[in-house]
Coordinates of C-alpha atoms (C1' of nucleotides) in Angstrom, one line a residue:
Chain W
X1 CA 69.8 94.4 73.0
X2 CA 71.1 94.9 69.8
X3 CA 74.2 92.6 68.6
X4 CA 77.8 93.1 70.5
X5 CA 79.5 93.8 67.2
X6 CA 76.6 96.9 66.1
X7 CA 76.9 97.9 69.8
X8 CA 81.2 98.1 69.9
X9 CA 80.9 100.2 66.4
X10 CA 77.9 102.8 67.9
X11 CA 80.2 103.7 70.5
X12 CA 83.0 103.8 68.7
X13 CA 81.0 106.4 66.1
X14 CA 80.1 107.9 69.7
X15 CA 83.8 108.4 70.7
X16 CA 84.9 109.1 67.1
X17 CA 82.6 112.5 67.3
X18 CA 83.1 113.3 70.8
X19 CA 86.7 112.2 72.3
X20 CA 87.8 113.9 75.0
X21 CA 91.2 115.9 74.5
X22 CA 93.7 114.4 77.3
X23 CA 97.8 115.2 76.8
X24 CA 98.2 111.2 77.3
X25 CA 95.7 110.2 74.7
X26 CA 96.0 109.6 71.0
X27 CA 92.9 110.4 68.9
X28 CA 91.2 108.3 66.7
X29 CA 92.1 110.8 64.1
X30 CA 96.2 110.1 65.3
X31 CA 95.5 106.3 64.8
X32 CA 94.0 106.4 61.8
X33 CA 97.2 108.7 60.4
X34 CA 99.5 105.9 61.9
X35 CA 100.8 108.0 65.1
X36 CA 101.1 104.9 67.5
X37 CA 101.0 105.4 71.0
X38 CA 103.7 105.4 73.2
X39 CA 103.5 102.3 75.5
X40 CA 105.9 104.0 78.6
X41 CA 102.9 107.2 78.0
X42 CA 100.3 105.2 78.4
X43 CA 101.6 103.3 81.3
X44 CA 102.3 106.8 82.8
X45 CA 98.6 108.2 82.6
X46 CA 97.1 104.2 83.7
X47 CA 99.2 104.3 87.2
X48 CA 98.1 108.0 87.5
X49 CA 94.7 107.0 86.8
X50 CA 94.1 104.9 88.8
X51 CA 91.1 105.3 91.4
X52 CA 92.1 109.4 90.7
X53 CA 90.4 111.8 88.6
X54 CA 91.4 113.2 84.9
X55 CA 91.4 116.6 85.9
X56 CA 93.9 115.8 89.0
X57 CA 96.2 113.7 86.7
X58 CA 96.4 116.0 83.3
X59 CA 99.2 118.6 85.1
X60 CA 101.1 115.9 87.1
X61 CA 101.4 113.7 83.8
X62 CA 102.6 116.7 81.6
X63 CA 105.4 117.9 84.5
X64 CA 106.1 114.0 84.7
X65 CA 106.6 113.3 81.0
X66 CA 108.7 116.7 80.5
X67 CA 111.0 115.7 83.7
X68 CA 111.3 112.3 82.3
X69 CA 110.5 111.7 78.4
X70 CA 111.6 107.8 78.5
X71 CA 111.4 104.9 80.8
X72 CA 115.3 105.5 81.3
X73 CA 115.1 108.8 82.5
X74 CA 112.8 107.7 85.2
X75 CA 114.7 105.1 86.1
X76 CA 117.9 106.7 86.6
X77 CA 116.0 109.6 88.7
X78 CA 116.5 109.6 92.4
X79 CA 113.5 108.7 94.9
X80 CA 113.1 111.8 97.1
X81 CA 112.8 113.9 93.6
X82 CA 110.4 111.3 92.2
X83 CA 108.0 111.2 95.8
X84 CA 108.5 115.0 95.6
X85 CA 106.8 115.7 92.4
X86 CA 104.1 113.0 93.1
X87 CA 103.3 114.6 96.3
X88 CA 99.5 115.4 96.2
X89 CA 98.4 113.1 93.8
X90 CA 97.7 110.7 96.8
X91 CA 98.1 106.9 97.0
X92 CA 102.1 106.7 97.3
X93 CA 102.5 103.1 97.1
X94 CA 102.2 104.4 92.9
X95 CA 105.1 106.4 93.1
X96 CA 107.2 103.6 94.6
X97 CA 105.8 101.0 92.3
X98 CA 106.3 103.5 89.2
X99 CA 109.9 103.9 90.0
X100 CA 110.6 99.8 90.5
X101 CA 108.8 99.1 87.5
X102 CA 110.5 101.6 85.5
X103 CA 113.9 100.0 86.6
X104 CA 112.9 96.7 85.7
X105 CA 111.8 97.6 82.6
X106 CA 115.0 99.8 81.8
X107 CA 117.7 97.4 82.9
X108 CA 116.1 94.1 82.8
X109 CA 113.7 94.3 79.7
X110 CA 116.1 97.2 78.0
X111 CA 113.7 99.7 77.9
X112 CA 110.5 97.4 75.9
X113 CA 107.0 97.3 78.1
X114 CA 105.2 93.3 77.8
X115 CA 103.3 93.6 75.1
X116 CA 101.2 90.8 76.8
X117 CA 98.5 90.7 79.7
X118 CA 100.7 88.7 82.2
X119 CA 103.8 90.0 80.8
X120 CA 102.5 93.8 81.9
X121 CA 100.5 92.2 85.7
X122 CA 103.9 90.6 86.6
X123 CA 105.5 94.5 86.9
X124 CA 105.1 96.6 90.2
X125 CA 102.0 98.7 90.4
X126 CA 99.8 96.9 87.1
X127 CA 97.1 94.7 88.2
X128 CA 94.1 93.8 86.3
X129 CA 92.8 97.3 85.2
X130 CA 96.0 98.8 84.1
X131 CA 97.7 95.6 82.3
X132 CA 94.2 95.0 79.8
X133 CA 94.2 99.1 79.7
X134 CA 98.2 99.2 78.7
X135 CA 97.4 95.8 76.4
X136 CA 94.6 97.5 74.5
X137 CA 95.7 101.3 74.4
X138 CA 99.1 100.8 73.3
X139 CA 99.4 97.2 71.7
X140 CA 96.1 97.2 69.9
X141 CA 95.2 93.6 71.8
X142 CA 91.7 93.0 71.9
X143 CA 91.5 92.6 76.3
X144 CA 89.0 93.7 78.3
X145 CA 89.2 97.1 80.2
X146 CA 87.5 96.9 83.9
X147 CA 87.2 100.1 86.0
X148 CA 85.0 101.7 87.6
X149 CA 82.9 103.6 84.7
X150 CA 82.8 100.0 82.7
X151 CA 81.4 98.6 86.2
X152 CA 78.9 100.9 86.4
X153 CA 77.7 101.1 82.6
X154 CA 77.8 97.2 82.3
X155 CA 75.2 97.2 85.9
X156 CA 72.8 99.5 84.0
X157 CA 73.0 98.1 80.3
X158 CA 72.8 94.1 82.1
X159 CA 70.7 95.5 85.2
X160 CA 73.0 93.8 87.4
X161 CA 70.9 94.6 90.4
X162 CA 73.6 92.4 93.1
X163 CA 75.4 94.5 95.0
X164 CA 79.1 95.0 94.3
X165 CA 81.7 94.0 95.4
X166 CA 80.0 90.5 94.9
X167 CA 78.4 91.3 91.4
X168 CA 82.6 92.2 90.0
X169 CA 82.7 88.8 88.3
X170 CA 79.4 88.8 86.3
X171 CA 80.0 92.6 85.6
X172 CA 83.3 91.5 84.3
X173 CA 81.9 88.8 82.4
X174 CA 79.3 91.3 80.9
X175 CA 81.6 93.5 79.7
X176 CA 83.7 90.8 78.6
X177 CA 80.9 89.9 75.5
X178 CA 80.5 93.4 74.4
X179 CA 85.0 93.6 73.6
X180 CA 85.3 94.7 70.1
X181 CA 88.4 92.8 67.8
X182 CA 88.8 95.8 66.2
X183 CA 90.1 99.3 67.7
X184 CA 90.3 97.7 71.1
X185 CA 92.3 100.7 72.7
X186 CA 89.5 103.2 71.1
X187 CA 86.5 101.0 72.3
X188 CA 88.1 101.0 76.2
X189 CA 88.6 104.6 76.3
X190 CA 85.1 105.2 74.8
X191 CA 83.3 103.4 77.7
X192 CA 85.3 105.3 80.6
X193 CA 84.5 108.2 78.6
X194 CA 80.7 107.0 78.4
X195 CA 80.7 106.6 81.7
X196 CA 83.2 109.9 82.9
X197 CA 80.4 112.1 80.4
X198 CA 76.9 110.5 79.8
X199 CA 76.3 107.2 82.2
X200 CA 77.7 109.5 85.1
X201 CA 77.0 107.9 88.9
X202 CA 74.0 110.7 89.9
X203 CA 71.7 111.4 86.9
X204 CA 73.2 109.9 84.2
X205 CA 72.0 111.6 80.8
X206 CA 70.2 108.8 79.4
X207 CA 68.5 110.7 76.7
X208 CA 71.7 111.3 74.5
X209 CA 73.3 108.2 75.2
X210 CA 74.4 105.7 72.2
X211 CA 73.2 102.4 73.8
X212 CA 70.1 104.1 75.3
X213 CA 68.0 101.5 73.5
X214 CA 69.7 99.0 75.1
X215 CA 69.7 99.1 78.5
X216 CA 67.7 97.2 80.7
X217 CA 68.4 99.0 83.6
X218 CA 66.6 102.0 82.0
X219 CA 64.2 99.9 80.9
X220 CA 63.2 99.2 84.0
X221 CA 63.9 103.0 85.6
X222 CA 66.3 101.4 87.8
X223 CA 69.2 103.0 85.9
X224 CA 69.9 106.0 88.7
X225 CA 70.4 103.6 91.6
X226 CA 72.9 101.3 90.3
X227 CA 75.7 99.9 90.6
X228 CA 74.3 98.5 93.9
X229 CA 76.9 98.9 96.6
X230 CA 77.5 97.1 100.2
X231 CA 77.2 99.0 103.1
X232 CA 80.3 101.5 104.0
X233 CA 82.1 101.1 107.2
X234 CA 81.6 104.4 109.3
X235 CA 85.3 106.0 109.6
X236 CA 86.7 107.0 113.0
X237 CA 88.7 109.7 114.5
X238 CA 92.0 109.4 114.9
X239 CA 94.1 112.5 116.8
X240 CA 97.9 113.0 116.4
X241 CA 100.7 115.8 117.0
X242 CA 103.0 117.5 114.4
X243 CA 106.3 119.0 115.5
X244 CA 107.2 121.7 113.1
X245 CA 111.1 123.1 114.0
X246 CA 113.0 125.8 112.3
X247 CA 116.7 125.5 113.1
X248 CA 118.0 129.4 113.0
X249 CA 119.4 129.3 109.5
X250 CA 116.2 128.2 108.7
X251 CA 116.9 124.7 107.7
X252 CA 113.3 123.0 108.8
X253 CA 113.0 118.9 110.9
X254 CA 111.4 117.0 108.4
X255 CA 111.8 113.1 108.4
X256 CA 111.1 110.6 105.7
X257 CA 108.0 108.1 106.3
X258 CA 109.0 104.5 106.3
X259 CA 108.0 103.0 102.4
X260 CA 105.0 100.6 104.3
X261 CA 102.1 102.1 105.2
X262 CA 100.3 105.3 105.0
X263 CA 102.6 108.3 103.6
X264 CA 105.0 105.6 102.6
X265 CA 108.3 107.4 101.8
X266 CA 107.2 110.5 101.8
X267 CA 108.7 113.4 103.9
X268 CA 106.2 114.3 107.0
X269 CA 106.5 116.3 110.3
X270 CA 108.3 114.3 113.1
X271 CA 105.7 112.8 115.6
X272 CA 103.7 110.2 117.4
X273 CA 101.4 108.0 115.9
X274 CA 97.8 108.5 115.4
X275 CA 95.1 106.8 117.0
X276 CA 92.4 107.5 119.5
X277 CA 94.3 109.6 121.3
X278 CA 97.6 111.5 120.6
X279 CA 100.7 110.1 121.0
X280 CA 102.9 112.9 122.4
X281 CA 106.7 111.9 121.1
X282 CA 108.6 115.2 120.0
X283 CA 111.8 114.3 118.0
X284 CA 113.8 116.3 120.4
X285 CA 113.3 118.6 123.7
X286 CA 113.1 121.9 122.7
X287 CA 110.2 124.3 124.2
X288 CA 107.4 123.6 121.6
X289 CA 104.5 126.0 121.6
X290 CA 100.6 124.7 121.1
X291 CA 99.5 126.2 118.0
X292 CA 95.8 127.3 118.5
X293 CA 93.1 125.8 116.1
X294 CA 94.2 121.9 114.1
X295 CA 94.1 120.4 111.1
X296 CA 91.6 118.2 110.0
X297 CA 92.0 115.7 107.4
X298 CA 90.1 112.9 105.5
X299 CA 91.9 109.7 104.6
X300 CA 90.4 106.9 102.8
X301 CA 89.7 104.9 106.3
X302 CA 89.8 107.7 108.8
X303 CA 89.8 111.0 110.1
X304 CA 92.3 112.8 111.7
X305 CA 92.5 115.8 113.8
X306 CA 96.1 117.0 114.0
X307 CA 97.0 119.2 116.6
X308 CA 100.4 121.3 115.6
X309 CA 103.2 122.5 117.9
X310 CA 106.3 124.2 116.8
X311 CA 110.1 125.4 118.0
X312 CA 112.8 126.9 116.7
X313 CA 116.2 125.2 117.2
X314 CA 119.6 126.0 118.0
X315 CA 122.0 125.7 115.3
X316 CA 123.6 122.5 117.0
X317 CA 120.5 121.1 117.4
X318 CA 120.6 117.0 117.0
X319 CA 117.5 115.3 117.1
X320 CA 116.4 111.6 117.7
X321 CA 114.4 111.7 114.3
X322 CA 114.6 113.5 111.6
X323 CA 116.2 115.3 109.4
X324 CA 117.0 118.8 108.5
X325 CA 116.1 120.3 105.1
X326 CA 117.6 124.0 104.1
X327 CA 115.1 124.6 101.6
X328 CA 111.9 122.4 102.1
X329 CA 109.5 122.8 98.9
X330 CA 105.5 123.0 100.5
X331 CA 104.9 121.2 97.3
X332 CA 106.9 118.6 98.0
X333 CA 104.7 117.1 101.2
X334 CA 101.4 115.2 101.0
X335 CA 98.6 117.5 101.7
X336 CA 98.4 116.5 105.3
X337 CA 102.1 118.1 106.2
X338 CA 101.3 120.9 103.7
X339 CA 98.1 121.7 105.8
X340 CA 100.5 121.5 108.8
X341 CA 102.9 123.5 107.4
X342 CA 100.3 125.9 106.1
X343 CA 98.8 126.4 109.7
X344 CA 102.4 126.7 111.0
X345 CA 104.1 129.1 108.7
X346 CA 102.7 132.6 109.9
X347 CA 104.7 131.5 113.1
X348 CA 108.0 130.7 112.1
X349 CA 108.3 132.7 109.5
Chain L
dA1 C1' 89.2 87.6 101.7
dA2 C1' 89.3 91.7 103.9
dC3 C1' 91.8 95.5 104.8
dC4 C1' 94.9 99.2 103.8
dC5 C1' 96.1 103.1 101.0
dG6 C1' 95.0 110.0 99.4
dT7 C1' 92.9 113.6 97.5
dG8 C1' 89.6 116.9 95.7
dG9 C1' 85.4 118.2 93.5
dG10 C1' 80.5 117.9 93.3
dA11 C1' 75.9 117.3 95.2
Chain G
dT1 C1' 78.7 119.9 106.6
dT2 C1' 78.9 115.5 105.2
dC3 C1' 78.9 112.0 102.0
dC4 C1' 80.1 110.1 97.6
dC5 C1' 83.4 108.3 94.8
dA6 C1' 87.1 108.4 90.9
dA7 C1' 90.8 105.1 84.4
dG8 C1' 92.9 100.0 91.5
dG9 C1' 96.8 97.5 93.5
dG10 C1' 99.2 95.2 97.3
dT11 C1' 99.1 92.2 101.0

DNA sequence: AACCCGTGGGA
DNA sequence: TTCCCAAGGGT
């Protein structure tokens, strides 16, 4: 293997040439004319990043920057509109974190993100990843950047054959020697982009990649198969019950979701919880039909099979749970309840 | 430390 | 169809 510094500067010439274009990223052509980045920006995309794809996040960061072009914006905007437009992206604890954070750093840091890596980890919603990507990206400090593509590079280039998560600290380590003084930001978002393009999880394409030469793991045609990984857990089945109502102005029973736990403080269809059998709790009596067929749905530990029944309500209607929205956006539920609703629709039109 | 927390695209 | 897993963080 070559020397860190040589290696740092062929992947910066790598990124130079071949930079992918993303609305939250500033070129290395920007930089070089002096166009710094804009720290609340790059905070944005990091927390919409995280563990989510590029192509999911580039429309949701575009709507979120136009809605709210400064950390004070966001923080003065209400909840339910701030859940609503994050609805789909997935992982709603972000979009609770994203709106504390932006208030402590509107009222209590007047408006300035840390420029420092525990100043950034000590706000909501930026752990290790995001406060060395934020550090690097937008205050040109030389920190390392550990996610998932540097991971899975540094296990091929070191042939870190122990499986994570136990192998995390040596990758870390690994990736740690190979940090760049110079151009820090640049040299981070070159490695996820080596890794989102070239050292790709499922036949990476070795034969065009910059550190080719240097990678044990290829070197020993072990490349393909890492990172190593634990054993997953099988997921199990869980079944619940959605109760769609339609009061006759056509105002529809939708109630918030408590901020813990899954769906935190988004809006979802009154109902019972979900387990290994249904819980059958409507949020008032009413003569609910069984809709044929159900919804199925993947989370990240389970899947769920949701059975959908639905009524239409008298205009005095007062449920135990719940509340009634006169004009319920589909786009404003997780996927779940817009599955739900989707099934639903054709018969309460 | 181990578990919880979404979603969609690709193979 | 099923499985994998992605620019992770909180508890």
């Amino acid at each position: 293997m070559r020397d860190a510094g040589v290696m740092a500067g062929e992947l910066l010439d790598w990124y130079d040439r071949h930079a992918r274009d993303m609305p939250w990223r500033v070129g290395p052509a920007d930089r070089a004319a002096g166009i710094a980045p804009d720290p609340y920006a790059v905070w944005m995309s990091e927390v919409m990043l995280q563990q989510t794809t590029v192509a999911a996040v580039r429309d949701y960061f575009t709507r979120f920057m136009a809605l709210w072009p400064t950390v004070h914006d966001l923080a003065n905007a209400e909840d339910a509109r701030v859940m609503g437009e994050w609805a789909g992206l997935g992982y709603y604890a972000r979009a609770r974190n994203l709106l504390k954070c932006a208030r402590v750093v509107s009222r209590e840091l007047d408006g300035a993100f840390p420029d420092t890596l525990d100043g950034l980890k000590a706000l909501p919603g930026i752990g290790p990843y995001t406060a060395a990507a934020i550090a690097a990206i937008a205050f040109d400090r030389s920190e390392t950047v550990v996610d998932g593509n540097v991971e899975r590079v540094m296990a091929r280039l070191f042939c870190i054959e122990d499986p994570m998560p136990g192998s995390k600290p040596a990758l870390r380590d690994a990736a740690a020697t190979l940090t760049p003084k110079a151009r820090p930001g640049d040299y981070a978002q070159a490695v996820m982009d080596l890794g989102a393009t070239i050292c790709t999880p499922k036949s990476p394409a070795c034969g065009i990649c910059p550190w080719r030469d240097d990678c044990a793991g290829r070197a020993k045609g072990v490349q393909a198969a890492l990172p190593a990984r634990e054993a997953k857990k099988p997921k199990p089945i869980r079944h619940g019950i959605a109760y769609i109502a339609r009061r006759t102005d056509g105002a529809w029973l939708v109630e918030t979701r408590p901020d813990k736990g899954l769906l935190g403080g988004m809006l979802g269809w009154p109902g019972g919880d979900w387990g290994d059998e249904a819980e059958d709790l409507p949020p008032i009596a009413a003569d609910w039909a069984d809709l044929p067929g159900d919804v199925r749905h993947t989370f990240t530990h389970f899947h769920l099979i949701l059975r959908v029944r639905t009524a239409t309500l008298p205009q005095d209607a007062a449920p135990e749970r719940g509340h009634f929205e006169p004009r319920l956006a589909p786009s404003d539920l997780p996927t779940v309840m817009r599955k739900a609703f989707d099934l639903a629709r054709g018969t309460l039109s």
